[in-house]
Amino acid sequence: EVEVLGAQPYPVLDEGVPLTEVASLDLYRQPDPFRTPRREEYRDWVDALEVATMWTGGFPEPLTFSLRARRHLAARRGAFDVVHDNQTLGYGLLGGPRALGAPLVTTIHHPITVDRELDLAAAEGFKRQLSVRRWYGFTRMQKRVARRLPSVLTVSGTSRAEIVRHLGVDPRRVHVVHIGA
């Protein structure tokens, strides 16, 4: 059996695959992206962190989703045989089976640091470059987390090479599993 933990916008899944909603504050929803939540929307410190990061130009979702997912998994300790992280690479997913209640398997399709480099190359002016650097601030966390994982799955040899180069993951710990395999 597979169960998906997801945040907004919630994924559309095949029939019979249950979705557990791990709600964020949905700060980027339409028609009001980058909105400021009402006071009564705040549930805990993770919500405050999410808003503070957005207010300062950062993208909070990889970190805040990982913290919420960790809390959810801890509350359901023993319910899962394995936890599969699909490129979140957030601090909340560290700690192994003791923290998550099951072993962690991580897939990285490609390092977001590649997107960051492309956006920085296209950014004109100091202010825009600073904004791009702040938005992609979460990539520092993703590098740190990726390096601490026992193994990483990816979809191609090219992605493997990028993960090794951009994230600094030991090549012996990056395994290619082709899509459809």
PDB file of C-alpha atoms in Angstrom:
ATOM      1  CA  GLU A   1       0.000   0.000   0.000  1.00  0.00           C
ATOM      2  CA  VAL A   2       1.033   3.566  -0.691  1.00  0.00           C
ATOM      3  CA  GLU A   3      -0.099   6.673   1.141  1.00  0.00           C
ATOM      4  CA  VAL A   4       0.922  10.144  -0.017  1.00  0.00           C
ATOM      5  CA  LEU A   5       1.573  13.025   2.356  1.00  0.00           C
ATOM      6  CA  GLY A   6       1.180  16.261   0.435  1.00  0.00           C
ATOM      7  CA  ALA A   7       0.661  19.976   0.829  1.00  0.00           C
ATOM      8  CA  GLN A   8      -1.059  22.575  -1.303  1.00  0.00           C
ATOM      9  CA  PRO A   9      -1.583  22.487  -4.136  1.00  0.00           C
ATOM     10  CA  TYR A  10      -2.596  18.960  -3.299  1.00  0.00           C
ATOM     11  CA  PRO A  11      -1.592  16.342  -5.868  1.00  0.00           C
ATOM     12  CA  VAL A  12      -4.141  14.543  -8.008  1.00  0.00           C
ATOM     13  CA  LEU A  13      -3.598  10.842  -7.365  1.00  0.00           C
ATOM     14  CA  ASP A  14      -4.715   7.640  -8.997  1.00  0.00           C
ATOM     15  CA  GLU A  15      -7.945   6.193  -7.657  1.00  0.00           C
ATOM     16  CA  GLY A  16      -7.376   4.207  -4.496  1.00  0.00           C
ATOM     17  CA  VAL A  17      -4.191   6.028  -3.441  1.00  0.00           C
ATOM     18  CA  PRO A  18      -4.960   7.858  -0.202  1.00  0.00           C
ATOM     19  CA  LEU A  19      -3.765  11.426   0.307  1.00  0.00           C
ATOM     20  CA  THR A  20      -2.983  12.717   3.775  1.00  0.00           C
ATOM     21  CA  GLU A  21      -3.155  16.489   3.644  1.00  0.00           C
ATOM     22  CA  VAL A  22      -0.266  18.127   5.489  1.00  0.00           C
ATOM     23  CA  ALA A  23      -1.648  21.643   5.305  1.00  0.00           C
ATOM     24  CA  SER A  24       0.545  24.688   4.973  1.00  0.00           C
ATOM     25  CA  LEU A  25      -0.715  28.257   5.106  1.00  0.00           C
ATOM     26  CA  ASP A  26      -0.900  28.118   1.287  1.00  0.00           C
ATOM     27  CA  LEU A  27       0.817  31.502   0.982  1.00  0.00           C
ATOM     28  CA  TYR A  28       1.152  31.381  -2.803  1.00  0.00           C
ATOM     29  CA  ARG A  29      -2.423  30.492  -3.708  1.00  0.00           C
ATOM     30  CA  GLN A  30      -4.361  32.414  -6.303  1.00  0.00           C
ATOM     31  CA  PRO A  31      -5.794  34.991  -6.454  1.00  0.00           C
ATOM     32  CA  ASP A  32      -3.649  36.363  -3.606  1.00  0.00           C
ATOM     33  CA  PRO A  33      -0.090  35.007  -3.808  1.00  0.00           C
ATOM     34  CA  PHE A  34       2.309  36.199  -1.083  1.00  0.00           C
ATOM     35  CA  ARG A  35      -0.650  36.919   1.157  1.00  0.00           C
ATOM     36  CA  THR A  36      -0.415  37.689   4.861  1.00  0.00           C
ATOM     37  CA  PRO A  37      -2.519  35.205   6.849  1.00  0.00           C
ATOM     38  CA  ARG A  38      -5.102  36.378   9.351  1.00  0.00           C
ATOM     39  CA  ARG A  39      -4.156  35.950  12.991  1.00  0.00           C
ATOM     40  CA  GLU A  40      -6.547  33.040  13.517  1.00  0.00           C
ATOM     41  CA  GLU A  41      -4.894  31.052  10.699  1.00  0.00           C
ATOM     42  CA  TYR A  42      -1.679  30.585  12.688  1.00  0.00           C
ATOM     43  CA  ARG A  43      -1.578  27.180  14.374  1.00  0.00           C
ATOM     44  CA  ASP A  44       1.991  26.946  15.675  1.00  0.00           C
ATOM     45  CA  TRP A  45       5.612  28.065  15.348  1.00  0.00           C
ATOM     46  CA  VAL A  46       6.015  26.344  11.966  1.00  0.00           C
ATOM     47  CA  ASP A  47       3.317  28.634  10.555  1.00  0.00           C
ATOM     48  CA  ALA A  48       5.144  31.659  11.988  1.00  0.00           C
ATOM     49  CA  LEU A  49       8.389  30.419  10.413  1.00  0.00           C
ATOM     50  CA  GLU A  50       6.633  29.943   7.073  1.00  0.00           C
ATOM     51  CA  VAL A  51       5.334  33.521   7.071  1.00  0.00           C
ATOM     52  CA  ALA A  52       8.579  35.064   8.338  1.00  0.00           C
ATOM     53  CA  THR A  53      10.570  33.317   5.620  1.00  0.00           C
ATOM     54  CA  MET A  54       8.138  34.492   2.933  1.00  0.00           C
ATOM     55  CA  TRP A  55       8.143  38.071   4.283  1.00  0.00           C
ATOM     56  CA  THR A  56      11.938  38.147   3.996  1.00  0.00           C
ATOM     57  CA  GLY A  57      11.912  36.925   0.395  1.00  0.00           C
ATOM     58  CA  GLY A  58      12.670  33.242   0.997  1.00  0.00           C
ATOM     59  CA  PHE A  59      10.833  30.111  -0.100  1.00  0.00           C
ATOM     60  CA  PRO A  60       9.830  28.273   3.095  1.00  0.00           C
ATOM     61  CA  GLU A  61       8.011  25.195   1.821  1.00  0.00           C
ATOM     62  CA  PRO A  62      10.800  22.572   1.708  1.00  0.00           C
ATOM     63  CA  LEU A  63      11.657  23.258   5.348  1.00  0.00           C
ATOM     64  CA  THR A  64       8.150  23.770   6.699  1.00  0.00           C
ATOM     65  CA  PHE A  65       6.710  20.756   4.858  1.00  0.00           C
ATOM     66  CA  SER A  66       9.500  18.561   6.230  1.00  0.00           C
ATOM     67  CA  LEU A  67       8.816  19.749   9.785  1.00  0.00           C
ATOM     68  CA  ARG A  68       5.073  19.122   9.459  1.00  0.00           C
ATOM     69  CA  ALA A  69       5.639  15.728   7.803  1.00  0.00           C
ATOM     70  CA  ARG A  70       8.019  14.720  10.601  1.00  0.00           C
ATOM     71  CA  ARG A  71       5.388  15.619  13.195  1.00  0.00           C
ATOM     72  CA  HIS A  72       2.764  13.615  11.308  1.00  0.00           C
ATOM     73  CA  LEU A  73       5.043  10.587  10.904  1.00  0.00           C
ATOM     74  CA  ALA A  74       6.044  10.656  14.574  1.00  0.00           C
ATOM     75  CA  ALA A  75       2.370  10.613  15.560  1.00  0.00           C
ATOM     76  CA  ARG A  76       1.888   7.503  13.388  1.00  0.00           C
ATOM     77  CA  ARG A  77       5.086   5.719  14.381  1.00  0.00           C
ATOM     78  CA  GLY A  78       5.100   2.155  13.092  1.00  0.00           C
ATOM     79  CA  ALA A  79       2.383   2.770  10.481  1.00  0.00           C
ATOM     80  CA  PHE A  80       4.825   2.781   7.557  1.00  0.00           C
ATOM     81  CA  ASP A  81       7.493   0.359   6.352  1.00  0.00           C
ATOM     82  CA  VAL A  82       9.383   3.093   4.513  1.00  0.00           C
ATOM     83  CA  VAL A  83       9.160   6.863   4.002  1.00  0.00           C
ATOM     84  CA  HIS A  84       9.899   8.098   0.471  1.00  0.00           C
ATOM     85  CA  ASP A  85      10.906  11.749   0.210  1.00  0.00           C
ATOM     86  CA  ASN A  86      10.441  13.165  -3.272  1.00  0.00           C
ATOM     87  CA  GLN A  87      13.031  15.969  -3.308  1.00  0.00           C
ATOM     88  CA  THR A  88      11.940  17.886  -0.193  1.00  0.00           C
ATOM     89  CA  LEU A  89      15.367  17.464   1.407  1.00  0.00           C
ATOM     90  CA  GLY A  90      14.269  19.331   4.531  1.00  0.00           C
ATOM     91  CA  TYR A  91      15.820  19.182   7.988  1.00  0.00           C
ATOM     92  CA  GLY A  92      12.633  17.616   9.379  1.00  0.00           C
ATOM     93  CA  LEU A  93      13.352  14.415   7.469  1.00  0.00           C
ATOM     94  CA  LEU A  94      16.710  13.786   9.128  1.00  0.00           C
ATOM     95  CA  GLY A  95      17.151  11.477  12.081  1.00  0.00           C
ATOM     96  CA  GLY A  96      16.465   8.130  10.461  1.00  0.00           C
ATOM     97  CA  PRO A  97      13.954   5.534  11.634  1.00  0.00           C
ATOM     98  CA  ARG A  98      14.084   6.788  15.227  1.00  0.00           C
ATOM     99  CA  ALA A  99      12.788  10.199  14.177  1.00  0.00           C
ATOM    100  CA  LEU A 100      10.447   9.148  11.358  1.00  0.00           C
ATOM    101  CA  GLY A 101       9.333   5.732  12.547  1.00  0.00           C
ATOM    102  CA  ALA A 102      10.617   4.101   9.337  1.00  0.00           C
ATOM    103  CA  PRO A 103      13.678   4.145   7.070  1.00  0.00           C
ATOM    104  CA  LEU A 104      13.930   7.066   4.628  1.00  0.00           C
ATOM    105  CA  VAL A 105      14.386   6.679   0.867  1.00  0.00           C
ATOM    106  CA  THR A 106      14.988   9.910  -1.040  1.00  0.00           C
ATOM    107  CA  THR A 107      14.617  10.674  -4.742  1.00  0.00           C
ATOM    108  CA  ILE A 108      16.256  13.738  -6.261  1.00  0.00           C
ATOM    109  CA  HIS A 109      15.216  14.349  -9.870  1.00  0.00           C
ATOM    110  CA  HIS A 110      17.686  17.199 -10.255  1.00  0.00           C
ATOM    111  CA  PRO A 111      19.331  19.637  -7.849  1.00  0.00           C
ATOM    112  CA  ILE A 112      17.376  22.889  -7.529  1.00  0.00           C
ATOM    113  CA  THR A 113      20.799  24.548  -7.338  1.00  0.00           C
ATOM    114  CA  VAL A 114      20.858  24.172 -11.150  1.00  0.00           C
ATOM    115  CA  ASP A 115      17.720  26.349 -11.391  1.00  0.00           C
ATOM    116  CA  ARG A 116      19.288  28.808  -8.950  1.00  0.00           C
ATOM    117  CA  GLU A 117      22.394  29.147 -11.125  1.00  0.00           C
ATOM    118  CA  LEU A 118      20.289  29.728 -14.255  1.00  0.00           C
ATOM    119  CA  ASP A 119      18.144  32.348 -12.492  1.00  0.00           C
ATOM    120  CA  LEU A 120      21.237  34.100 -11.125  1.00  0.00           C
ATOM    121  CA  ALA A 121      22.814  34.197 -14.590  1.00  0.00           C
ATOM    122  CA  ALA A 122      19.649  35.825 -15.960  1.00  0.00           C
ATOM    123  CA  ALA A 123      19.225  38.273 -13.046  1.00  0.00           C
ATOM    124  CA  GLU A 124      20.060  41.845 -14.002  1.00  0.00           C
ATOM    125  CA  GLY A 125      21.351  44.129 -11.306  1.00  0.00           C
ATOM    126  CA  PHE A 126      22.459  43.679  -7.731  1.00  0.00           C
ATOM    127  CA  LYS A 127      18.955  43.945  -6.230  1.00  0.00           C
ATOM    128  CA  ARG A 128      17.552  41.221  -8.489  1.00  0.00           C
ATOM    129  CA  GLN A 129      20.535  38.947  -7.825  1.00  0.00           C
ATOM    130  CA  LEU A 130      20.077  39.431  -4.085  1.00  0.00           C
ATOM    131  CA  SER A 131      16.383  38.569  -4.437  1.00  0.00           C
ATOM    132  CA  VAL A 132      17.181  35.372  -6.365  1.00  0.00           C
ATOM    133  CA  ARG A 133      19.778  34.349  -3.774  1.00  0.00           C
ATOM    134  CA  ARG A 134      17.259  34.860  -0.961  1.00  0.00           C
ATOM    135  CA  TRP A 135      14.454  32.969  -2.746  1.00  0.00           C
ATOM    136  CA  TYR A 136      16.731  29.971  -3.274  1.00  0.00           C
ATOM    137  CA  GLY A 137      18.095  30.107   0.284  1.00  0.00           C
ATOM    138  CA  PHE A 138      16.542  26.698   0.963  1.00  0.00           C
ATOM    139  CA  THR A 139      19.099  25.098  -1.360  1.00  0.00           C
ATOM    140  CA  ARG A 140      21.740  25.414   1.384  1.00  0.00           C
ATOM    141  CA  MET A 141      19.546  23.217   3.580  1.00  0.00           C
ATOM    142  CA  GLN A 142      18.989  20.778   0.720  1.00  0.00           C
ATOM    143  CA  LYS A 143      22.754  20.429   0.207  1.00  0.00           C
ATOM    144  CA  ARG A 144      23.308  19.754   3.901  1.00  0.00           C
ATOM    145  CA  VAL A 145      20.490  17.216   4.079  1.00  0.00           C
ATOM    146  CA  ALA A 146      21.481  15.410   0.858  1.00  0.00           C
ATOM    147  CA  ARG A 147      25.041  14.951   2.126  1.00  0.00           C
ATOM    148  CA  ARG A 148      23.758  13.354   5.338  1.00  0.00           C
ATOM    149  CA  LEU A 149      21.465  10.803   3.686  1.00  0.00           C
ATOM    150  CA  PRO A 150      22.650   7.188   3.579  1.00  0.00           C
ATOM    151  CA  SER A 151      21.630   6.944  -0.093  1.00  0.00           C
ATOM    152  CA  VAL A 152      19.872   8.904  -2.812  1.00  0.00           C
ATOM    153  CA  LEU A 153      17.894   7.655  -5.806  1.00  0.00           C
ATOM    154  CA  THR A 154      17.804   9.560  -9.083  1.00  0.00           C
ATOM    155  CA  VAL A 155      16.442   9.019 -12.580  1.00  0.00           C
ATOM    156  CA  SER A 156      19.464   9.279 -14.897  1.00  0.00           C
ATOM    157  CA  GLY A 157      23.223   9.345 -15.124  1.00  0.00           C
ATOM    158  CA  THR A 158      23.096  13.062 -15.890  1.00  0.00           C
ATOM    159  CA  SER A 159      21.067  13.752 -12.759  1.00  0.00           C
ATOM    160  CA  ARG A 160      23.489  11.615 -10.770  1.00  0.00           C
ATOM    161  CA  ALA A 161      26.449  13.686 -12.002  1.00  0.00           C
ATOM    162  CA  GLU A 162      24.619  16.936 -11.133  1.00  0.00           C
ATOM    163  CA  ILE A 163      23.774  15.660  -7.633  1.00  0.00           C
ATOM    164  CA  VAL A 164      27.411  14.782  -7.026  1.00  0.00           C
ATOM    165  CA  ARG A 165      28.684  18.092  -8.433  1.00  0.00           C
ATOM    166  CA  HIS A 166      26.072  20.526  -7.100  1.00  0.00           C
ATOM    167  CA  LEU A 167      25.113  18.910  -3.797  1.00  0.00           C
ATOM    168  CA  GLY A 168      28.405  17.277  -2.893  1.00  0.00           C
ATOM    169  CA  VAL A 169      26.888  13.840  -2.308  1.00  0.00           C
ATOM    170  CA  ASP A 170      29.366  10.951  -2.328  1.00  0.00           C
ATOM    171  CA  PRO A 171      28.918   9.283  -5.752  1.00  0.00           C
ATOM    172  CA  ARG A 172      28.886   5.835  -4.100  1.00  0.00           C
ATOM    173  CA  ARG A 173      25.637   6.831  -2.365  1.00  0.00           C
ATOM    174  CA  VAL A 174      23.753   8.009  -5.498  1.00  0.00           C
ATOM    175  CA  HIS A 175      21.880   5.228  -7.313  1.00  0.00           C
ATOM    176  CA  VAL A 176      20.178   5.529 -10.704  1.00  0.00           C
ATOM    177  CA  VAL A 177      16.711   4.001 -11.054  1.00  0.00           C
ATOM    178  CA  HIS A 178      15.382   4.850 -14.502  1.00  0.00           C
ATOM    179  CA  ILE A 179      11.792   6.039 -14.788  1.00  0.00           C
ATOM    180  CA  GLY A 180       9.563   3.056 -15.481  1.00  0.00           C
ATOM    181  CA  ALA A 181      12.101   0.591 -14.125  1.00  0.00           C
TER     182      ALA A 181
END
